[in-house]
mmCIF file of C-alpha atoms in Angstrom:
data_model
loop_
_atom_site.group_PDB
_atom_site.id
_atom_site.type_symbol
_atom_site.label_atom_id
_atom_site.label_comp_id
_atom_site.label_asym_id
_atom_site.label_seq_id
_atom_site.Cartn_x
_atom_site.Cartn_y
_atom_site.Cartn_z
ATOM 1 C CA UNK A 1 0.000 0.000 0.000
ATOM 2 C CA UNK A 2 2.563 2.156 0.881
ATOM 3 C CA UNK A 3 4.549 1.491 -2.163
ATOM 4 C CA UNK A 4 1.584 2.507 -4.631
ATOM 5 C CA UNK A 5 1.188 5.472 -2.388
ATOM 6 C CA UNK A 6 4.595 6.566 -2.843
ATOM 7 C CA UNK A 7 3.946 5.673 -7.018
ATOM 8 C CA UNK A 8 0.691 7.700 -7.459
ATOM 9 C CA UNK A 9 2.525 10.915 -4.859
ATOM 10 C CA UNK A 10 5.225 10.565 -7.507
ATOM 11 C CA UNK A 11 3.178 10.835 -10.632
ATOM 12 C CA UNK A 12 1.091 13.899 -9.338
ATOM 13 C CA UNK A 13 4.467 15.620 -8.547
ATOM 14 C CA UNK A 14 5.413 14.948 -11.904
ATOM 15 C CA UNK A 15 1.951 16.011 -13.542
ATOM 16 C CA UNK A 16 1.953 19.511 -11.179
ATOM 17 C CA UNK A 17 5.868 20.212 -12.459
ATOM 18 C CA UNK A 18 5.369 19.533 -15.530
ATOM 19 C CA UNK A 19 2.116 22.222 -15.736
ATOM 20 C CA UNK A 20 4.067 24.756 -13.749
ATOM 21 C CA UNK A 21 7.037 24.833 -16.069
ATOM 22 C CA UNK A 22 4.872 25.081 -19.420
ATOM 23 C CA UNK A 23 3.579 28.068 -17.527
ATOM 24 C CA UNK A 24 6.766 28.921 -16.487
ATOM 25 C CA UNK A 25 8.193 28.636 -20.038
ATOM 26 C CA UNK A 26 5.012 30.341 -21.555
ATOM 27 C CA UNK A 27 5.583 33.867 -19.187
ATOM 28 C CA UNK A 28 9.065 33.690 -19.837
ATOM 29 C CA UNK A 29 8.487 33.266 -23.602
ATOM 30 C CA UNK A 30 5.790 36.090 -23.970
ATOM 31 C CA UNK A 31 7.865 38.529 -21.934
ATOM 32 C CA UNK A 32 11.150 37.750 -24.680
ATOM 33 C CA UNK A 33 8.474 38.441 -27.625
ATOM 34 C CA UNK A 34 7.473 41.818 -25.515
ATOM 35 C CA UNK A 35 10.340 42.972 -24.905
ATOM 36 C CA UNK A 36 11.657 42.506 -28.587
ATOM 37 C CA UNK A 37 8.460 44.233 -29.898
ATOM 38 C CA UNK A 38 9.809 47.387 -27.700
ATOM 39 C CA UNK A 39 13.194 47.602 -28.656
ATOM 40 C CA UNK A 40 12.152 47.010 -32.712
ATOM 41 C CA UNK A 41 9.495 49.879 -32.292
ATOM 42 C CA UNK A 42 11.169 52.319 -30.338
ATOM 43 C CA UNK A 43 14.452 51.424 -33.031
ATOM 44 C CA UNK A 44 11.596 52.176 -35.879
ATOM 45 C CA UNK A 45 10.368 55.507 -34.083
ATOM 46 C CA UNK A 46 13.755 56.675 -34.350
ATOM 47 C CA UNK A 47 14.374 56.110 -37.877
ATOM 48 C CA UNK A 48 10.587 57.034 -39.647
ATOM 49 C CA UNK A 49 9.976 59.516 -37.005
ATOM 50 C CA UNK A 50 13.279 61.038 -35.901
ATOM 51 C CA UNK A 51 12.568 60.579 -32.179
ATOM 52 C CA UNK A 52 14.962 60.480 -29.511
ATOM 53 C CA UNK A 53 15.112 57.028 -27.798
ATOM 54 C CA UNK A 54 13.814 59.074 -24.529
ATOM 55 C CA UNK A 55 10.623 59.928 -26.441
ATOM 56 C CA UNK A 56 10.216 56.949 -28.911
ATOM 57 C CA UNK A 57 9.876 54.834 -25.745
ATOM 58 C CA UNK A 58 7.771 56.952 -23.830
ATOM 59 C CA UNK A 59 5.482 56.405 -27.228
ATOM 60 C CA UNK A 60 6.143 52.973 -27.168
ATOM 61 C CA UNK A 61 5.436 52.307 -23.473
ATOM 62 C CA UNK A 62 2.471 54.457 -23.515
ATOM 63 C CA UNK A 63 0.625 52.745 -26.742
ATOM 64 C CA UNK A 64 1.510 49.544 -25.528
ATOM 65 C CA UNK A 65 -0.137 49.913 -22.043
ATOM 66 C CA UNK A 66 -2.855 51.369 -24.150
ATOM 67 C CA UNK A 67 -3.313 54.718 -21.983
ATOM 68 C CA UNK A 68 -2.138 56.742 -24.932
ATOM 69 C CA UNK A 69 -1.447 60.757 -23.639
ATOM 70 C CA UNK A 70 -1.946 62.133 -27.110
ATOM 71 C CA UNK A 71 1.353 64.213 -26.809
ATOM 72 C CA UNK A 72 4.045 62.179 -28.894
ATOM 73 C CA UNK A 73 2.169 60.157 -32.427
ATOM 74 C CA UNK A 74 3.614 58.514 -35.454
ATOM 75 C CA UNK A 75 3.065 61.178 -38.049
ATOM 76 C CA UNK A 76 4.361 59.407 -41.134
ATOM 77 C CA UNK A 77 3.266 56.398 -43.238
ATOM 78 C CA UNK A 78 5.918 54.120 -41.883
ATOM 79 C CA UNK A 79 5.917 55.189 -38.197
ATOM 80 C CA UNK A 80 1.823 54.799 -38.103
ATOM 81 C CA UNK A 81 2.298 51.118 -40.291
ATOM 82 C CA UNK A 82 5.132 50.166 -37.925
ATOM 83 C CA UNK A 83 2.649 51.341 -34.323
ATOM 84 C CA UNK A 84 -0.028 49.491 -36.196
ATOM 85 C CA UNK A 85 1.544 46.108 -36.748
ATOM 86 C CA UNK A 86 4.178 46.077 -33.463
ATOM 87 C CA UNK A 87 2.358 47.616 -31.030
ATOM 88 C CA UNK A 88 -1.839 47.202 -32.072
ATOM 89 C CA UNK A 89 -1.545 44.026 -33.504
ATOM 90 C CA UNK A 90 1.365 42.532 -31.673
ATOM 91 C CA UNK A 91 2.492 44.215 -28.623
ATOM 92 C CA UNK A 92 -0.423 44.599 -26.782
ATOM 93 C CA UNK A 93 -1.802 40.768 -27.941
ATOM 94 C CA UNK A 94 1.468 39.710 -26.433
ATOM 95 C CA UNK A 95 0.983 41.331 -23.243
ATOM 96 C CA UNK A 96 -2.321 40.203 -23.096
ATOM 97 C CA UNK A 97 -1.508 36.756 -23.160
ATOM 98 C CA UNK A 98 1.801 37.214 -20.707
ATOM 99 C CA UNK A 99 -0.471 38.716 -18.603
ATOM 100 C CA UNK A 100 -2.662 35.518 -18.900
ATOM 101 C CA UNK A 101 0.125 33.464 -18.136
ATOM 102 C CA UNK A 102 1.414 35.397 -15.216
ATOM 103 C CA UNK A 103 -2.231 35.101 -13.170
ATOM 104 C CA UNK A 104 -2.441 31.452 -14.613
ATOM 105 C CA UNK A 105 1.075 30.581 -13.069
ATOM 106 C CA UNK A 106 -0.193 32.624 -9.913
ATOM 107 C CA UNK A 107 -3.286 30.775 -9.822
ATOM 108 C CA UNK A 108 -1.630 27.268 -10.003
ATOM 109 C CA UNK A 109 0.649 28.365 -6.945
ATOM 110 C CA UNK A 110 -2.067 29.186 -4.965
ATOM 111 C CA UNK A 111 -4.218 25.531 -5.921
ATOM 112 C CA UNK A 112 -0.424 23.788 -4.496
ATOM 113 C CA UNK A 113 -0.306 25.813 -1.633
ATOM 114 C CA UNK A 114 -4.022 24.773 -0.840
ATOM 115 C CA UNK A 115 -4.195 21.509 -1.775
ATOM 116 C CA UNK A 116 -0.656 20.990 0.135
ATOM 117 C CA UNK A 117 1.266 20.501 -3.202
ATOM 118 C CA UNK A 118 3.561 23.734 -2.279
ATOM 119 C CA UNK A 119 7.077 22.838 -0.931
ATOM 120 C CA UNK A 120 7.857 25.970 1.783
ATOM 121 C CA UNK A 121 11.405 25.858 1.828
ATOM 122 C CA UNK A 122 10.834 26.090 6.030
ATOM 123 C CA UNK A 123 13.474 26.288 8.903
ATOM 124 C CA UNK A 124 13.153 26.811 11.881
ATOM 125 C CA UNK A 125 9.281 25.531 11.823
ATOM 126 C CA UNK A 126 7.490 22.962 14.152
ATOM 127 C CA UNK A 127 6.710 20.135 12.016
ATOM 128 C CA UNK A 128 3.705 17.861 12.819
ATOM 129 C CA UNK A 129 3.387 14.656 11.143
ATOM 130 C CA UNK A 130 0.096 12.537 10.626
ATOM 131 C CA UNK A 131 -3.650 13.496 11.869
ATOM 132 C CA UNK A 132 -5.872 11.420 14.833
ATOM 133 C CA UNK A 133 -8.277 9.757 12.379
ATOM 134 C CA UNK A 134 -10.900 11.002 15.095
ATOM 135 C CA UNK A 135 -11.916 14.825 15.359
ATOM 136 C CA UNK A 136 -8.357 15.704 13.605
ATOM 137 C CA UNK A 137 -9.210 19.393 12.896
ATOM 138 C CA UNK A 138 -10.373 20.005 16.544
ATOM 139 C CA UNK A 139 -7.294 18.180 17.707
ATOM 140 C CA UNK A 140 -5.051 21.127 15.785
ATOM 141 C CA UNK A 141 -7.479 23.937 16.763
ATOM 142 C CA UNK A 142 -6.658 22.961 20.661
ATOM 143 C CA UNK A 143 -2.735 22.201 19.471
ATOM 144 C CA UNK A 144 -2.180 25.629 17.566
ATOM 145 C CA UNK A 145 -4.012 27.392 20.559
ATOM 146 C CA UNK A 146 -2.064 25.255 23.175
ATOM 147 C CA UNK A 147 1.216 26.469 21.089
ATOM 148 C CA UNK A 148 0.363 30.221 20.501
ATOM 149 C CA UNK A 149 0.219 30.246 24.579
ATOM 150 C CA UNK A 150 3.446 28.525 25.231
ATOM 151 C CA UNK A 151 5.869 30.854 23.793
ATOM 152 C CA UNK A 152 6.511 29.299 20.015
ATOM 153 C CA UNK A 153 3.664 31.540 18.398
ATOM 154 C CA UNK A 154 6.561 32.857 16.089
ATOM 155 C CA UNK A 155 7.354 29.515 14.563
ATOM 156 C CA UNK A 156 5.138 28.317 11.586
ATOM 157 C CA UNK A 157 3.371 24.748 11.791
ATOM 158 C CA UNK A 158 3.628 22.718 9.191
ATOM 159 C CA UNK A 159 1.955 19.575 9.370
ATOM 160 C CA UNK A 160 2.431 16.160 6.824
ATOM 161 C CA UNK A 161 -0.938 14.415 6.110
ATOM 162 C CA UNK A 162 -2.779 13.035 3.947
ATOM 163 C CA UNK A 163 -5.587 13.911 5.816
ATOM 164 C CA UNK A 164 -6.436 16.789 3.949
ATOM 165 C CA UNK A 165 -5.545 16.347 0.169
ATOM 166 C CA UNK A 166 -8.415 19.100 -1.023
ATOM 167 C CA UNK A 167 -7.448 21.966 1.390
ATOM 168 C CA UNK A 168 -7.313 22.546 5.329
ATOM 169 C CA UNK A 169 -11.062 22.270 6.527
ATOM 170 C CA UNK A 170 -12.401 26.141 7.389
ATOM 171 C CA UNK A 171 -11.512 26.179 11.437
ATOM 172 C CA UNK A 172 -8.139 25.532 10.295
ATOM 173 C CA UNK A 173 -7.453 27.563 7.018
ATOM 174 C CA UNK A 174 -8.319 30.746 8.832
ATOM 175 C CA UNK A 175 -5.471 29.975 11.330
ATOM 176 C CA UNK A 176 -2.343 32.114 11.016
ATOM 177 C CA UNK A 177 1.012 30.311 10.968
ATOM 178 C CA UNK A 178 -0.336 26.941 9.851
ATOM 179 C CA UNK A 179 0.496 25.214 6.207
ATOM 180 C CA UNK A 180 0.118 21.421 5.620
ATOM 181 C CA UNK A 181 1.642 19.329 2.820
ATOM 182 C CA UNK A 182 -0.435 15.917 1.645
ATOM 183 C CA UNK A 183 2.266 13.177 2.198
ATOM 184 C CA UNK A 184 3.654 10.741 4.839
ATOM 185 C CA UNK A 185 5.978 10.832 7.110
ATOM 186 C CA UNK A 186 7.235 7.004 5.728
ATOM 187 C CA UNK A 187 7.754 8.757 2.573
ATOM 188 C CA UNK A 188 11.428 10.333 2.015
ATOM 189 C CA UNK A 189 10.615 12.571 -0.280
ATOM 190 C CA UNK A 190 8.014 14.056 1.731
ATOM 191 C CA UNK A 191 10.109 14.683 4.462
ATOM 192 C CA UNK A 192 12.289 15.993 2.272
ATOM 193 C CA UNK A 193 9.489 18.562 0.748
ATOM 194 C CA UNK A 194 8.784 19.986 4.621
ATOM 195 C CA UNK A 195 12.379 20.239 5.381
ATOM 196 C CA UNK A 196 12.320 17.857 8.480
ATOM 197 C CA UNK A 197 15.850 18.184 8.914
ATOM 198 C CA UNK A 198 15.555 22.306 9.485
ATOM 199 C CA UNK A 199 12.444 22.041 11.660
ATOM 200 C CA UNK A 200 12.954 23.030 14.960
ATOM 201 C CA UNK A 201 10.099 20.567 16.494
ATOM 202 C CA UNK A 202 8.354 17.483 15.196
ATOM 203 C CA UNK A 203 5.630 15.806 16.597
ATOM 204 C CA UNK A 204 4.851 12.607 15.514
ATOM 205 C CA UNK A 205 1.041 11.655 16.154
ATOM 206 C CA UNK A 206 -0.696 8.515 15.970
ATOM 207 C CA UNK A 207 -3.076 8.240 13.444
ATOM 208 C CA UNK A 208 -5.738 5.470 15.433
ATOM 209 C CA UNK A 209 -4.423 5.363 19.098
ATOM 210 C CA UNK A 210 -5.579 1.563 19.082
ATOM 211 C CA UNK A 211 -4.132 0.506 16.257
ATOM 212 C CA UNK A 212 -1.464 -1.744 17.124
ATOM 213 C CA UNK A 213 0.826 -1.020 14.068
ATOM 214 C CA UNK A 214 0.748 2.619 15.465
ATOM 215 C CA UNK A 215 4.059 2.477 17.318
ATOM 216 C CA UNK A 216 6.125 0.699 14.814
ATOM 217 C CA UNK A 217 5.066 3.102 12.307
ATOM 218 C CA UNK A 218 5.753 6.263 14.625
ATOM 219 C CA UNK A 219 9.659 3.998 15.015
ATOM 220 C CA UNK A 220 9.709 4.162 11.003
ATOM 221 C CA UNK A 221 9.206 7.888 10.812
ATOM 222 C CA UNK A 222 11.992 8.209 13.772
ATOM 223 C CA UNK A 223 14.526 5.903 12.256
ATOM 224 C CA UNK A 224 13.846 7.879 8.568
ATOM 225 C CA UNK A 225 14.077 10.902 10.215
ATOM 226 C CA UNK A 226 17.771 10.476 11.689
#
C-alpha cells in the first residue's frame, strides 16, 4: 500500500511540475516576444519619425499599455504602419496573453499551496506529522491554541498528512502560521518537501491510538528521520 502510495505521490508531482514549467516557459516566452516588440518599435520611431530614444519609448510604453497621452504620435506612413503592426496588432496581444500566463502561473501556486502541493522551503518551523483519524481538525485547533500560549507563536506549523488532500477544513485555514503538505511521514521525499531536517520541532502523532501497528510506524518515521 505504501509502495503505490509513494507511485501515485510521484506521478502527481510529476503532472503539477510539468504544468508549472509550461507556464513557467510560456511567461518567460511572452515577456522575450514583448520585450523585442519594444526595442524594434522604439528602433523604428527613431528612424521614420526622428525621435529620440527618450521619447520613442515613452510612445512605445504608452501605446503599448494602451493609456495613450496624445502628446508624442507617429506622423508618417511608416511610423503609423510600424505602431499598427508592433504595437496594435502585436504588442499589446502579447501582453495580453503574458499577462494571462502570469495570473495562470499565480493561480496554479495558490491551488499547491491549498491543496498541500507547495514545498515551503521552512526552517526553523514545528513540524507535525500525521492526523488522529478522530476529530483531527479540533485536535489542531486545541494544538495551535495550546502552542500560541506557550511561547513558540513565532514559529510556523507545518503539518504532513494526507488527511487533507483538497485543502485545510475552514476552522483551520483561517489559522495564522499553519500550512500542511499531503504526504507521509514514511515517505522520504516528503520529508524531504517539509524540510524535516531544518524544523525546529516534530511531533509525531498517531493516526488510530488503538491501532497496534501505530508504534512501529511512529519507530519508522523516527529511524527515517535520523
Amino acid at each position: 500500500m505504501n509502495i503505490l502510495y509513494r507511485f501515485i505521490n510521484w506521478r502527481r508531482n510529476i503532472r503539477l511540475s510539468f504544468e508549472e514549467d509550461v507556464i513557467k516557459r510560456s511567461v518567460i516566452r511572452s515577456a522575450v516576444l514583448l520585450l523585442g516588440i519594444i526595442i524594434a518599435h522604439v528602433y523604428l520611431m527613431t528612424r521614420f519619425e526622428a525621435f529620440s530614444w527618450q521619447d520613442a519609448l515613452w510612445l512605445t510604453l504608452t501605446t503599448l499599455s494602451t493609456t495613450g497621452y496624445g502628446d508624442i504620435s507617429a506622423t508618417t506612413l511608416a511610423g503609423k504602419t510600424a505602431t499598427a503592426l508592433l504595437l496594435y496588432l502585436g504588442g499589446i496581444f502579447i501582453l495580453a496573453k503574458a499577462a494571462g500566463d502570469y495570473f495562470e502561473y499565480r493561480a496554479n501556486i495558490r491551488a499547491k499551496k491549498i491543496q498541500g502541493h507547495w514545498e515551503w522551503h521552512m526552517s526553523g518551523h514545528i513540524l507535525v506529522i500525521n492526523t488522529p483519524s478522530q476529530q483531527g481538525s479540533q485536535f489542531f485547533v486545541r494544538l495551535l491554541r495550546h502552542i500560541k500560549h506557550s511561547g513558540l507563536s513565532a514559529q510556523t506549523v507545518q503539518i504532513l498528512t494526507r488527511k487533507f488532500p483538497d485543502g485545510l477544513p475552514s476552522p483551520l485555514s483561517r489559522m495564522p502560521g499553519l500550512v500542511h503538505y499531503t504526504g507521509s511521514g514514511t515517505c522520504p521525499n516528503d520529508l524531504l518537501a517539509v524540510n524535516a531536517q531544518q524544523a525546529k520541532y516534530i511531533v509525531i502523532l498517531a493516526e488510530q491510538e488503538d491501532d497496534r501497528d501505530s508504534d512501529s510506524r511512529t519507530f519508522d518515521v523516527l529511524y527515517r528521520l535520523q
